[in-house]
Short mmCIF file of C-alpha atoms in Angstrom, two decimals:
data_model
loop_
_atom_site.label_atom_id
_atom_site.label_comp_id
_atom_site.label_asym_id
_atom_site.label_seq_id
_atom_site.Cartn_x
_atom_site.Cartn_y
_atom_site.Cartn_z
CA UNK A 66 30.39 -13.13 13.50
CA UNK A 67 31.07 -9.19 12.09
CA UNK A 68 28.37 -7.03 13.80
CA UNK A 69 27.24 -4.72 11.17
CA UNK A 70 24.92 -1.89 10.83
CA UNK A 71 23.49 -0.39 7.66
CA UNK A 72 24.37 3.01 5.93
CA UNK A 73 21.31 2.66 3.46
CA UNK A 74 22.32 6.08 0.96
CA UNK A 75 26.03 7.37 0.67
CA UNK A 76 25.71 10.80 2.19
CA UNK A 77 24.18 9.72 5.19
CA UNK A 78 25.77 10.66 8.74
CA UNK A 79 23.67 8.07 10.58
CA UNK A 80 23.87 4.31 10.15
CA UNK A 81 21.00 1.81 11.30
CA UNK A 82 22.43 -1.22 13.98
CA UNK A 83 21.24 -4.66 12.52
CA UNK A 84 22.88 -5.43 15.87
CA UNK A 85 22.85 -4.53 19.51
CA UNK A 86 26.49 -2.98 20.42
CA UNK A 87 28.19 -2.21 23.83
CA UNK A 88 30.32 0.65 24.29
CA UNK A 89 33.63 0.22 22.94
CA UNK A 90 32.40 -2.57 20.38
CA UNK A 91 33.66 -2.75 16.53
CA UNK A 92 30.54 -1.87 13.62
CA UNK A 93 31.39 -3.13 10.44
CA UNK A 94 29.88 -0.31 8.06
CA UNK A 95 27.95 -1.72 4.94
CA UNK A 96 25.98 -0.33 2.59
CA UNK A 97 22.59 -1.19 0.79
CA UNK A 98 24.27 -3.39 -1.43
CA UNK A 99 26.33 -5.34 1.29
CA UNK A 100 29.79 -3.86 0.45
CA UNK A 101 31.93 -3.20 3.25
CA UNK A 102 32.17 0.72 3.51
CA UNK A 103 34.57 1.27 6.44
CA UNK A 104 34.75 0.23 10.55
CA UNK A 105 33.63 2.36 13.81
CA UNK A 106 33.50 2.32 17.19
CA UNK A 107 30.41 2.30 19.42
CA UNK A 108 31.16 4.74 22.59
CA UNK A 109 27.65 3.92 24.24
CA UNK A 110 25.18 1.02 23.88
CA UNK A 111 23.29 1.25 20.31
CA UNK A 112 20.36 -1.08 20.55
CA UNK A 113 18.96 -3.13 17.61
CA UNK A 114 17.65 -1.05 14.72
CA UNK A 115 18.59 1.99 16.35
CA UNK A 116 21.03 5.29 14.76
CA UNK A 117 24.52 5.28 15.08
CA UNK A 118 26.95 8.94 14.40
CA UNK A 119 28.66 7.28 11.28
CA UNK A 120 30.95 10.92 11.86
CA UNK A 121 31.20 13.91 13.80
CA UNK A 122 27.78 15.89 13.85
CA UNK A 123 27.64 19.48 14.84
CA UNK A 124 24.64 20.71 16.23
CA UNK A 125 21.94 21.82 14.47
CA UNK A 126 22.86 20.10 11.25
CA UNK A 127 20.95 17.94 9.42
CA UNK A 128 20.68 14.62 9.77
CA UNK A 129 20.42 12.49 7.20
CA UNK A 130 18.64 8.82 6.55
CA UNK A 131 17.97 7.28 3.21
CA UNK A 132 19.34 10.62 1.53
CA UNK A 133 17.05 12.91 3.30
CA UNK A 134 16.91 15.13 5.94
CA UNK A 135 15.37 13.68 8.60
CA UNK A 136 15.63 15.62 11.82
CA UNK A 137 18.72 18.00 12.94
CA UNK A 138 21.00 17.39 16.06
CA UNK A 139 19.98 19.53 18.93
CA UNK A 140 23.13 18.64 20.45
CA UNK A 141 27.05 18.24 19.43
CA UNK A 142 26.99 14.26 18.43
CA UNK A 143 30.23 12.47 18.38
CA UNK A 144 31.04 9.37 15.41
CA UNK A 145 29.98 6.09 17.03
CA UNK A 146 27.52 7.90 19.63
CA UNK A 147 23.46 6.60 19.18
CA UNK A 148 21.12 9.42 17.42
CA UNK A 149 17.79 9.66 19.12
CA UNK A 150 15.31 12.01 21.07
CA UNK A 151 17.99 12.94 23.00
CA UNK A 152 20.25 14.70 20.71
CA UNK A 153 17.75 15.23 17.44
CA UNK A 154 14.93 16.82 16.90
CA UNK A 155 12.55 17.26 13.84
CA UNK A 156 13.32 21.19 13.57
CA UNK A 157 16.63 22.90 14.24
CA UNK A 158 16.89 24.74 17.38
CA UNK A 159 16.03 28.50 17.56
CA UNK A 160 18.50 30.57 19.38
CA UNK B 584 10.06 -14.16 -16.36
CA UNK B 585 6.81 -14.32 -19.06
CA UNK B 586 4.04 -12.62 -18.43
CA UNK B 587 0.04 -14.58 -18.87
CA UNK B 588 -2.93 -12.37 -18.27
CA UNK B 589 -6.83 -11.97 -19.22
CA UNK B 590 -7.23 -9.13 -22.24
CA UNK B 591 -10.44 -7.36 -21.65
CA UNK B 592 -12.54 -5.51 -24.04
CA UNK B 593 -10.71 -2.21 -23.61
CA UNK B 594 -7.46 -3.85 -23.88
CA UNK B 595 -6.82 -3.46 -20.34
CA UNK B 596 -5.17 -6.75 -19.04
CA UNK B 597 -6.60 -8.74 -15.87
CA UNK B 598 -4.58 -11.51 -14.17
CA UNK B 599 -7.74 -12.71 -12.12
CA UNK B 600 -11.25 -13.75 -13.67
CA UNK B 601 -14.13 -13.15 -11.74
CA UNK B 602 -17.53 -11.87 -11.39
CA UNK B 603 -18.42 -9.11 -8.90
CA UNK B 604 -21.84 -8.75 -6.85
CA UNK B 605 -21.28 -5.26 -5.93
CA UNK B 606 -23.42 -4.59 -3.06
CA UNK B 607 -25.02 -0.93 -3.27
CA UNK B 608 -26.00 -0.49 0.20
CA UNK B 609 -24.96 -2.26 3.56
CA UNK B 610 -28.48 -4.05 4.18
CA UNK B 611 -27.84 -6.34 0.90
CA UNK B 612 -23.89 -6.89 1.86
CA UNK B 613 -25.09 -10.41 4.05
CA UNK B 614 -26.92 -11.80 0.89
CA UNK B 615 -23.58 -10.67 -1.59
CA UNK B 616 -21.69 -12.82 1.05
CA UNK B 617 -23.52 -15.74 1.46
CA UNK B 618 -24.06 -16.04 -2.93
CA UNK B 619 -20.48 -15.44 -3.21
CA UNK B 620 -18.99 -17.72 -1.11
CA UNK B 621 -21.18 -20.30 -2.69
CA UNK B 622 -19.78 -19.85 -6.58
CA UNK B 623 -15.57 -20.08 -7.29
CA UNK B 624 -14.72 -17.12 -8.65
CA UNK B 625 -17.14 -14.58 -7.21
CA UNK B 626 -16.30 -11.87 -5.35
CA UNK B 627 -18.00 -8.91 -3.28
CA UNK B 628 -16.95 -6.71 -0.76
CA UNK B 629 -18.25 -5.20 2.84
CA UNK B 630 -19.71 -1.98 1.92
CA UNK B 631 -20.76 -0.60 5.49
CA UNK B 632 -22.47 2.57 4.38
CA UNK B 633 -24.41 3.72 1.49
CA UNK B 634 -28.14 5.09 3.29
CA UNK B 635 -28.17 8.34 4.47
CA UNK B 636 -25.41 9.71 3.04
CA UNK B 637 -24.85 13.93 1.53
CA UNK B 638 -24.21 14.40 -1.56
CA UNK B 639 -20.68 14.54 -1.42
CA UNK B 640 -20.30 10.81 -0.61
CA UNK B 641 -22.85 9.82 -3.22
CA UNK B 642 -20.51 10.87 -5.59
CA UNK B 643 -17.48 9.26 -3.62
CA UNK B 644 -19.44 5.89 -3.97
CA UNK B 645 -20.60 6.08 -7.21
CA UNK B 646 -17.44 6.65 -8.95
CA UNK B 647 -15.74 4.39 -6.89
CA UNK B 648 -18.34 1.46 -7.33
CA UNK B 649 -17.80 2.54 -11.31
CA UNK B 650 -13.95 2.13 -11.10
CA UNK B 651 -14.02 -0.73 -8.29
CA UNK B 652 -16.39 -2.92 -11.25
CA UNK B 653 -13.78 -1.98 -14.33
CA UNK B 654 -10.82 -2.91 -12.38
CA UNK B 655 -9.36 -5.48 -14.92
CA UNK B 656 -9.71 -8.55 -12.39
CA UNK B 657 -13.54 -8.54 -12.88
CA UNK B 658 -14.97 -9.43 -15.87
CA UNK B 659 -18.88 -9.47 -15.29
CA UNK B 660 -20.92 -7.38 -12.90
CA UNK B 661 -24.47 -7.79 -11.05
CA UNK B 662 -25.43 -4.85 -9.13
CA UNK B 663 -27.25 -5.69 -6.00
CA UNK B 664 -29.44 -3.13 -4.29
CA UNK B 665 -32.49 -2.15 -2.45
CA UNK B 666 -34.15 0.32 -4.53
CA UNK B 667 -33.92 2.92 -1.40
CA UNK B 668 -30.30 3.32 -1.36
CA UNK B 669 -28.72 6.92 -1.32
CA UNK B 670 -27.07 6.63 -4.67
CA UNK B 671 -28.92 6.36 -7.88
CA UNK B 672 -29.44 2.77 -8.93
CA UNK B 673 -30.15 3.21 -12.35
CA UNK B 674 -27.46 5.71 -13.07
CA UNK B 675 -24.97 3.69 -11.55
CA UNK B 676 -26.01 0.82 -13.96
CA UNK B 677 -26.03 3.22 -16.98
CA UNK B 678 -22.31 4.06 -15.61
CA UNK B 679 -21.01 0.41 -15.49
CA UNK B 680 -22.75 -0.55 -18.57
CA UNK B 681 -20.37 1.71 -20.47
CA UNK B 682 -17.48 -0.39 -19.31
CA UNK B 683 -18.53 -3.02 -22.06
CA UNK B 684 -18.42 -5.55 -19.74
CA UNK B 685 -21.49 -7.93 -19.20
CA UNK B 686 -23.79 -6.48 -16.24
CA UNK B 687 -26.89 -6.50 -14.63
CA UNK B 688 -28.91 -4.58 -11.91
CA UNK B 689 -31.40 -6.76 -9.23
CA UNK B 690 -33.32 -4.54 -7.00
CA UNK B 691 -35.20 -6.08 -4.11
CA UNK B 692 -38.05 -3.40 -4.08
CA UNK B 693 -38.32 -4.83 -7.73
CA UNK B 694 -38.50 -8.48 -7.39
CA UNK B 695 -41.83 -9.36 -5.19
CA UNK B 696 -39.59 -10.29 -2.06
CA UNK B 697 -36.30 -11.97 -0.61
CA UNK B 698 -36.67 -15.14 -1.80
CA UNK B 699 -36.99 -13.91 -5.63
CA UNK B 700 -34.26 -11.82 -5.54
CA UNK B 701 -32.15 -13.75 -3.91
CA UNK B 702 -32.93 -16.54 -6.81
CA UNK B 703 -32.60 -13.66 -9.79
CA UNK B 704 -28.84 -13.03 -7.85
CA UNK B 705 -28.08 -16.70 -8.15
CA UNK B 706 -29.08 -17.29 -11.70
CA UNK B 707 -27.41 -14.43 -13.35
CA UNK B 708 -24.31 -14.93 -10.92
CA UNK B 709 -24.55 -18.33 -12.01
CA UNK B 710 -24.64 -17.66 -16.01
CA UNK B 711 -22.05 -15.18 -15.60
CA UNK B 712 -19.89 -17.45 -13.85
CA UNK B 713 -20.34 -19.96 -16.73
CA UNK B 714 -19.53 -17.22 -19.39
CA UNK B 715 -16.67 -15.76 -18.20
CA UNK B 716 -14.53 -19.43 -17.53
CA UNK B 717 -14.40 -19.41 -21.17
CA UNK B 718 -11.58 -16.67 -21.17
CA UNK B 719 -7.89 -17.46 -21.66
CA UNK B 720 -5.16 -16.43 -20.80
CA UNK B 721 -2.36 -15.00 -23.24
CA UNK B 722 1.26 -13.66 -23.37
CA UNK B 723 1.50 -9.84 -22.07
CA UNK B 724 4.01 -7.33 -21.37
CA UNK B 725 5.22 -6.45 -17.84
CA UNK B 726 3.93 -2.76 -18.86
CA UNK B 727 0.36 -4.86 -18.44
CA UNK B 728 1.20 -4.84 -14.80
CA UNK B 729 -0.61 -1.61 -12.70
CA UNK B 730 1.05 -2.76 -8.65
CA UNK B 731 -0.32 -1.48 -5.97
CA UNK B 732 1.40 -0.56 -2.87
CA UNK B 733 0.53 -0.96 0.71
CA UNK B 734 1.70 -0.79 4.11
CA UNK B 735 0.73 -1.59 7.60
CA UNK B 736 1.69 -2.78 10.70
CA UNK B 737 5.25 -1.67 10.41
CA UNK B 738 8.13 -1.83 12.43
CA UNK B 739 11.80 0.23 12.16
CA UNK B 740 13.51 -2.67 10.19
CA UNK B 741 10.88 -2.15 7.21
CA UNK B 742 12.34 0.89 6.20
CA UNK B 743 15.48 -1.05 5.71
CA UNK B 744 14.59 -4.46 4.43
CA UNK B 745 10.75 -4.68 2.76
CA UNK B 746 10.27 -1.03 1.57
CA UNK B 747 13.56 -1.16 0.07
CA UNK B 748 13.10 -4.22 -1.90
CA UNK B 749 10.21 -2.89 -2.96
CA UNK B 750 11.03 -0.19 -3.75
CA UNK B 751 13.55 -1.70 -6.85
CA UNK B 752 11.04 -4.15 -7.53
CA UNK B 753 8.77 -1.06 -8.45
CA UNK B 754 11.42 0.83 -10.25
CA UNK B 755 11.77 -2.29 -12.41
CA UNK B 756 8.22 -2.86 -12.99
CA UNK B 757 8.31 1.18 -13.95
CA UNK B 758 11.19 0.56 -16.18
CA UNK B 759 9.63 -1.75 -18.34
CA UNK B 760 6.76 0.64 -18.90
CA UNK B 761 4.21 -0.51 -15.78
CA UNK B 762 2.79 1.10 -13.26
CA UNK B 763 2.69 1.05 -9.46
CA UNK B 764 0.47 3.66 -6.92
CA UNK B 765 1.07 4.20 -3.60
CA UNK B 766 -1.57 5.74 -1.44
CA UNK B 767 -2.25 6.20 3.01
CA UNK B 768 -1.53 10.05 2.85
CA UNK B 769 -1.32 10.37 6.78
CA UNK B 770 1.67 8.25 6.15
CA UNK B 771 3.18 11.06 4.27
CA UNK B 772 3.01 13.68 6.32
CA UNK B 773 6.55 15.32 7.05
CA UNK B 774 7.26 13.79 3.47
CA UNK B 775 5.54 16.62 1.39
CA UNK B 776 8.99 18.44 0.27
CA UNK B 777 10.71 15.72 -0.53
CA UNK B 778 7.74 13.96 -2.38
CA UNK B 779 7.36 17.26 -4.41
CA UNK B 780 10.93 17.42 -4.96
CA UNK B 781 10.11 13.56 -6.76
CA UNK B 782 7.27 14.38 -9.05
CA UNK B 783 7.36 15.32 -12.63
CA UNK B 784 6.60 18.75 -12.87
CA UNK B 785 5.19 21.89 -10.65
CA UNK B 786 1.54 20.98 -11.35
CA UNK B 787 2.17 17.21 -9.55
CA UNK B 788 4.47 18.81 -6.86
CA UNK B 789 1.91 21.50 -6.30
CA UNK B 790 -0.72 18.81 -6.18
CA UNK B 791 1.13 16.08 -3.80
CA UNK B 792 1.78 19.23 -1.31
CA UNK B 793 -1.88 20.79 -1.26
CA UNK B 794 -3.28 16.96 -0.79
CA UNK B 795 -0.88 15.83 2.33
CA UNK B 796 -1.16 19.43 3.71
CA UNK B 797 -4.95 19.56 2.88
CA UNK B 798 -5.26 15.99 5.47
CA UNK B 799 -3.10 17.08 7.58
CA UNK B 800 -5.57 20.27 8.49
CA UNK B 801 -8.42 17.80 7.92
CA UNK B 802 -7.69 15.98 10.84
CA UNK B 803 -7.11 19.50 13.50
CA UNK B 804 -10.70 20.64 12.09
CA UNK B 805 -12.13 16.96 12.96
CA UNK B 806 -10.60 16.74 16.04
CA UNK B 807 -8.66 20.09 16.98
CA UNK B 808 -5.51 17.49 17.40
CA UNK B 809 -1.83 18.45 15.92
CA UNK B 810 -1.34 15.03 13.83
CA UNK B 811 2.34 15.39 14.05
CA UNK B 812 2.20 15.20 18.16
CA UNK B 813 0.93 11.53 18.00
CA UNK B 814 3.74 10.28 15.43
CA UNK B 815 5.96 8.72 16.03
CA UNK B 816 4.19 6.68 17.85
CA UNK B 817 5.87 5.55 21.32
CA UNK B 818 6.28 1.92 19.73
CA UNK B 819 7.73 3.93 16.73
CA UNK B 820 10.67 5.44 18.99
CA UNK B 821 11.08 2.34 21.73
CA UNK B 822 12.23 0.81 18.31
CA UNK B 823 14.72 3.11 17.10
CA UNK B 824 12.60 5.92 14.92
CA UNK B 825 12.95 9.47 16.46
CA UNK B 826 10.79 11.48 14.04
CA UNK B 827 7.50 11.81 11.84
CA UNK B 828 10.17 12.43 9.05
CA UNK B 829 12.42 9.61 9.62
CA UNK B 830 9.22 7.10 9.78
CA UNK B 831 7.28 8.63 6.82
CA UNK B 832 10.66 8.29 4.68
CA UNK B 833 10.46 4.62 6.01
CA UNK B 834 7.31 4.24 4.32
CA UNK B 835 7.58 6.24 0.95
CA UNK B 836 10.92 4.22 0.14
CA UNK B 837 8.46 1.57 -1.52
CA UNK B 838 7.66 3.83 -4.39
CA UNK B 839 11.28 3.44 -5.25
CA UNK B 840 12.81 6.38 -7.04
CA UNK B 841 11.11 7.39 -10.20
CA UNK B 842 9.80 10.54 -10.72
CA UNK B 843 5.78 10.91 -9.99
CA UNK B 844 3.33 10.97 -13.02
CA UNK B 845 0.23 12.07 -11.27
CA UNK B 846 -1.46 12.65 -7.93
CA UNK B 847 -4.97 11.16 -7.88
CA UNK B 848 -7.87 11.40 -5.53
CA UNK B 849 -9.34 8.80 -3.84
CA UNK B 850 -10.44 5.76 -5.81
CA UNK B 851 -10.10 7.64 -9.23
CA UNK B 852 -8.31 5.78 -12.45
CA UNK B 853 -4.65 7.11 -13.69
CA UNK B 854 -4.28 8.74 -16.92
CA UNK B 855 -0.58 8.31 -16.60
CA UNK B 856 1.65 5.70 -16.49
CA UNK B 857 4.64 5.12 -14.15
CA UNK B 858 4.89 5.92 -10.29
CA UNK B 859 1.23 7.39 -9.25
CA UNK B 860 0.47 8.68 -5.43
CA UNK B 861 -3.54 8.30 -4.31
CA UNK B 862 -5.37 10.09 -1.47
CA UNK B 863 -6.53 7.59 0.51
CA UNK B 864 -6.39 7.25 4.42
CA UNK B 865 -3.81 5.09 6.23
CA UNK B 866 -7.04 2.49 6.97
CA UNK B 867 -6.36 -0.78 5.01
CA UNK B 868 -10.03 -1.38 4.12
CA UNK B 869 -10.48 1.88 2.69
CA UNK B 870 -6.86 2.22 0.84
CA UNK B 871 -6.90 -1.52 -0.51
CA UNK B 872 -10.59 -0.08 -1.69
CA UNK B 873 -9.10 2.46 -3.42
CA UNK B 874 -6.27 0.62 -5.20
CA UNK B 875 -8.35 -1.46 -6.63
CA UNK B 876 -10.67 1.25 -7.87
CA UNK B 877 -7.62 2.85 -9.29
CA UNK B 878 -6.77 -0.17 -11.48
CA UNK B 879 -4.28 -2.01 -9.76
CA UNK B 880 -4.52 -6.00 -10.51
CA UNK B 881 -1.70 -7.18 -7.82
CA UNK B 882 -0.82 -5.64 -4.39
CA UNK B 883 1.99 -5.83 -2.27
CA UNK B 884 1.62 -5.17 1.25
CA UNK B 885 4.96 -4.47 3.32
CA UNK B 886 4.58 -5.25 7.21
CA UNK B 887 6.71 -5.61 10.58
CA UNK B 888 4.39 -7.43 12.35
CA UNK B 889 2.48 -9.59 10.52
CA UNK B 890 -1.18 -9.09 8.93
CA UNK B 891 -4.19 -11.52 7.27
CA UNK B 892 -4.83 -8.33 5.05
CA UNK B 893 -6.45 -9.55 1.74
CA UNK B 894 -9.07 -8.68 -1.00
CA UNK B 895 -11.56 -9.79 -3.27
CA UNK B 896 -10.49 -8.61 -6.53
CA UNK B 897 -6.99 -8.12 -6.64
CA UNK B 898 -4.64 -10.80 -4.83
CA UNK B 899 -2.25 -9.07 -2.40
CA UNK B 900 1.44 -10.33 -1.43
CA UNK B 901 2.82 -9.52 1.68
CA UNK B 902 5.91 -9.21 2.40
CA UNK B 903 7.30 -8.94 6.07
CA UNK B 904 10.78 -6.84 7.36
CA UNK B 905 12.11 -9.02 9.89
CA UNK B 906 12.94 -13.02 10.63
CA UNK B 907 10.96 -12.90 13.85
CA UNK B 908 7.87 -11.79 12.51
CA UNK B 909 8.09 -14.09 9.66
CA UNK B 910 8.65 -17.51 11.56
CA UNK B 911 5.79 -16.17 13.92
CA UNK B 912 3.44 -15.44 10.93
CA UNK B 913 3.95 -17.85 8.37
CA UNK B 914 0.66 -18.38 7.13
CA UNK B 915 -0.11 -15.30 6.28
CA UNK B 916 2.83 -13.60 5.00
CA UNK B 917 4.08 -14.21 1.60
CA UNK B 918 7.91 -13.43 1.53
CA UNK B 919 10.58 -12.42 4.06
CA UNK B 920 12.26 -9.55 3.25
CA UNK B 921 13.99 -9.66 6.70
CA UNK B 922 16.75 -12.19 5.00
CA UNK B 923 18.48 -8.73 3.98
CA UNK B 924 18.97 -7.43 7.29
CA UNK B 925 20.40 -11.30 8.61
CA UNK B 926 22.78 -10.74 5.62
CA UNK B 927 21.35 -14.57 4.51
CA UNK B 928 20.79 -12.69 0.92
CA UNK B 929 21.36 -9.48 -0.94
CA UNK B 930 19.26 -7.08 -2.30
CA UNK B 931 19.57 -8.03 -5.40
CA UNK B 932 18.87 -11.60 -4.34
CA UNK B 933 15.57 -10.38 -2.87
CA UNK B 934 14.61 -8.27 -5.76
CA UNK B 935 15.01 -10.95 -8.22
CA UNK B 936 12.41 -13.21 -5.76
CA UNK B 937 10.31 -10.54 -5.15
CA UNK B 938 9.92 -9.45 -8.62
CA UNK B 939 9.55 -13.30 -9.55
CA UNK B 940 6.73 -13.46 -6.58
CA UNK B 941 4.82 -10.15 -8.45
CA UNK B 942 5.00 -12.19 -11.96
CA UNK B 943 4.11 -16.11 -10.39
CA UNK B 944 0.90 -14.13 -8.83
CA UNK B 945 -0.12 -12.72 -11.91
CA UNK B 946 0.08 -15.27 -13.62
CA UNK B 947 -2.20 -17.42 -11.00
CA UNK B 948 -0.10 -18.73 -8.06
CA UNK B 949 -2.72 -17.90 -4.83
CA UNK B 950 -1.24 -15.80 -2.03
CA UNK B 951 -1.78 -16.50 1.35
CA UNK B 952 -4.56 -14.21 1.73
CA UNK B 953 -6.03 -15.75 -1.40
CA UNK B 954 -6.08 -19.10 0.26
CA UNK B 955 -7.21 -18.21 3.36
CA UNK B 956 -10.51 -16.23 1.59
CA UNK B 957 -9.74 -12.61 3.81
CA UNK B 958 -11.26 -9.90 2.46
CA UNK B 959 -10.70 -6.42 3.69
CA UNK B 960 -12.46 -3.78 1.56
CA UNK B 961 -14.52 -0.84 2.14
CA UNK B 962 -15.35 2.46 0.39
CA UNK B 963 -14.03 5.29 2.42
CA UNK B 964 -17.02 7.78 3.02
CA UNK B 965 -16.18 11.61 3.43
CA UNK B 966 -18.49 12.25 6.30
CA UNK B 967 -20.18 8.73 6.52
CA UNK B 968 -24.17 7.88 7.41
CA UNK B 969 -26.69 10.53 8.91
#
């Protein structure tokens, strides 16, 4: 069966796993309406319910869920990587 | 989908029937129990305060015992005090008799001991009973319909699969010219910009913003505590959530996305109609409270985990996020919303049953909680007893 996770608004960079991937595993992309939006790859384990990079994230940029900001990266994120405590942050990071 | 409800006096439409004994003070709650449970159709709630109380929360409870007794589900009153309590009896009575809605008063201090008051209770609870089974039901529109919306217990995947749903459910109800509030400010915190962002014009925004940020320095002066270093919970980010943002969002998704009408304090009636936020705390008893005080005749209640969360007056759905939960806590959870997340159905699919759920409860169908009699409900004091 696909394994799929969930980009719930279109100009989110993070998408939620409604599975658990390994690295190097195939997510099937869908949006809120269950069309197919595009594939990725998982580079590290991305448990159940948790973010996934659905791009490239620079650091300190927003990130965004359900068409809002969120939190900001804290750290360069790579497409396919997991978002979490360790790379985002409620507020951006003060040089 | 047709619409059959109970047209009160003022026009305003109820899609229960049922008398109220509305307890005035704690030490008559275990007699408003026992009479209740003993008629169909009766209804009171556990009020755990009410003696000893500053001024502040005498007005709190007297204008939300007011709007709690003209909540469209109730359609006949008795007051049941002491005669000692800290609010005003009499002035509460002169207050509910303005509703135009059939009421009485029964003081113990006033009735030559237990026994007779606890007959004078029965009687009138009994006549009232009588009366009001005489109402039908009629046609009304979905704009009849004032939802109220609830969360607790929640879990990562009801940001994604219950709130959602919800959420459209609510922007059809909304559509059609109904209304829906959501309430639990501490929920919103982190969620004041983008709430503000939502509402109708600068007097709502400004409103929203001074109310969230007004709690949020509530709670440091209570208990010198930075709300925003407990949340999210560790639970919270085991599961996936990483901030106070990212879980509030989770939990204001269920308004769906109209703009906001009105910001309302606690327990106090809309002037508006469309998408209303209350002040109320995140504590069920005291937010279903205020719902119900604010008008709202059916309640869903999104969870993750499961909960028996129910009320006297105004029969409340819930609806669960995930599978697991759902096949764990069957009997007391209405609908799965967790069949969007297994890809089993769209969310269209689950709209269109979730909508249908909102109208087959109006219209009579018992939920869960309805069957299984729990009643959470309390009036949320400012300061509480002395």
């Amino acid at each position: 069966m696909k394994k799929r996770a969930l980009q719930i608004s279109l100009n989110d960079n993070i998408a939620v796993a409604l599975d658990r991937f390994l690295a190097g595993e195939k997510v099937e992309l869908y949006n809120i309406e269950d069309q197919f939006i595009n594939k990725l790859t998982a580079t590290e384990e991305i448990k159940y319910l948790h973010k996934i990079a659905v791009r490239k994230i620079p650091i300190n940029e927003a990130i965004i869920k359900y068409g809002e900001v969120v939190g900001y990266s804290c750290k360069d994120i790579g497409a396919g990587e997991l978002v979490h405590t360790r790379n985002m942050a409620s507020k951006p990071q003060q040089d | 989908m047709k619409l059959y409800g109970f047209v009160r006096n003022d026009d305003k439409v109820g899609f229960r029937n049922k008398v109220l004994l509305l307890p005035a003070v704690d030490c008559v709650n275990d007699i408003t129990y026992k009479i209740a449970q003993s008629f169909d159709d009766v209804s009171t709630f556990r009020f755990s305060t009410g003696c000893g109380m500053l001024p502040e929360d005498v007005e709190q409870i007297m204008h939300t015992q007011v709007n709690v007794a003209a909540n469209p589900n109730i359609a006949a009153i008795v007051i049941v005090g002491m005669g000692c309590e800290s609010i005003d009896l009499e002035a509460l009575y002169e207050r509910i008799k303005l509703l135009n809605k059939p009421c009485s008063l029964v003081k113990l201090h006033s009735e030559g001991g237990y026994n007779n008051f606890i007959d004078k209770v029965k009687r009138l609870t009994n006549t009232y009973a009588e009366d009001i089974s005489k109402a039908r039901r009629e046609i009304v529109p979905i704009s009849s319909i004032n939802l109220g919306l609830e969360c607790g217990a929640s879990d990562p995947a009801s940001g994604i699969s219950a709130n959602v749903a919800l959420g459209k459910a609510v922007d059809l109800i909304i559509e059609m010219g109904g209304t829906a509030i959501f309430s639990e400010t501490p929920e919103a915190i982190g969620t004041e910009k983008i709430l503000a962002k939502r509402c109708s014009d600068k007097n709502v925004a400004d409103k929203i913003v001074n109310i969230i940020t007004g709690y949020e320095r509530m709670i440091k002066t209570k208990t010198g505590r930075d709300v925003r270093s407990a949340n999210p919970v560790p639970g919270n980010i085991k599961a996936g959530i990483t901030t106070l943002e990212e879980k509030a969002m989770g939990c204001i998704l269920k308004g769906g996305s109209s703009k906001i009408q009105e910001v309302l304090d606690y327990a106090e009636l809309p002037s508006k109609k469309g998408l209303i936020f209350m002040n109320t705390p995140g504590f069920d008893a005291y937010s279903l409270c205020g719902l119900i005080a604010g008008g709202t005749q059916i309640i869903v209640f999104t969870t993750g985990k499961g909960t028996p969360c129910g009320t006297p007056i105004s029969p409340v759905i819930k609806v669960i996020s995930n599978t697991i939960a759902y096949n764990q806590q069957k009997d007391i959870t209405d609908y799965n919303a967790g069949m969007l997340i297994d890809g089993v159905k769209n969310l269209e699919q689950i709209t269109d049953e979730l909508m249908q759920l909102i109208i087959d409860t109006a219209n009579g169908t018992k939920t869960k909680a309805e069957i299984l009699g729990v009643n959470v409900m309390d009036i949320w004091p400012l300061y509480g007893t002395f």
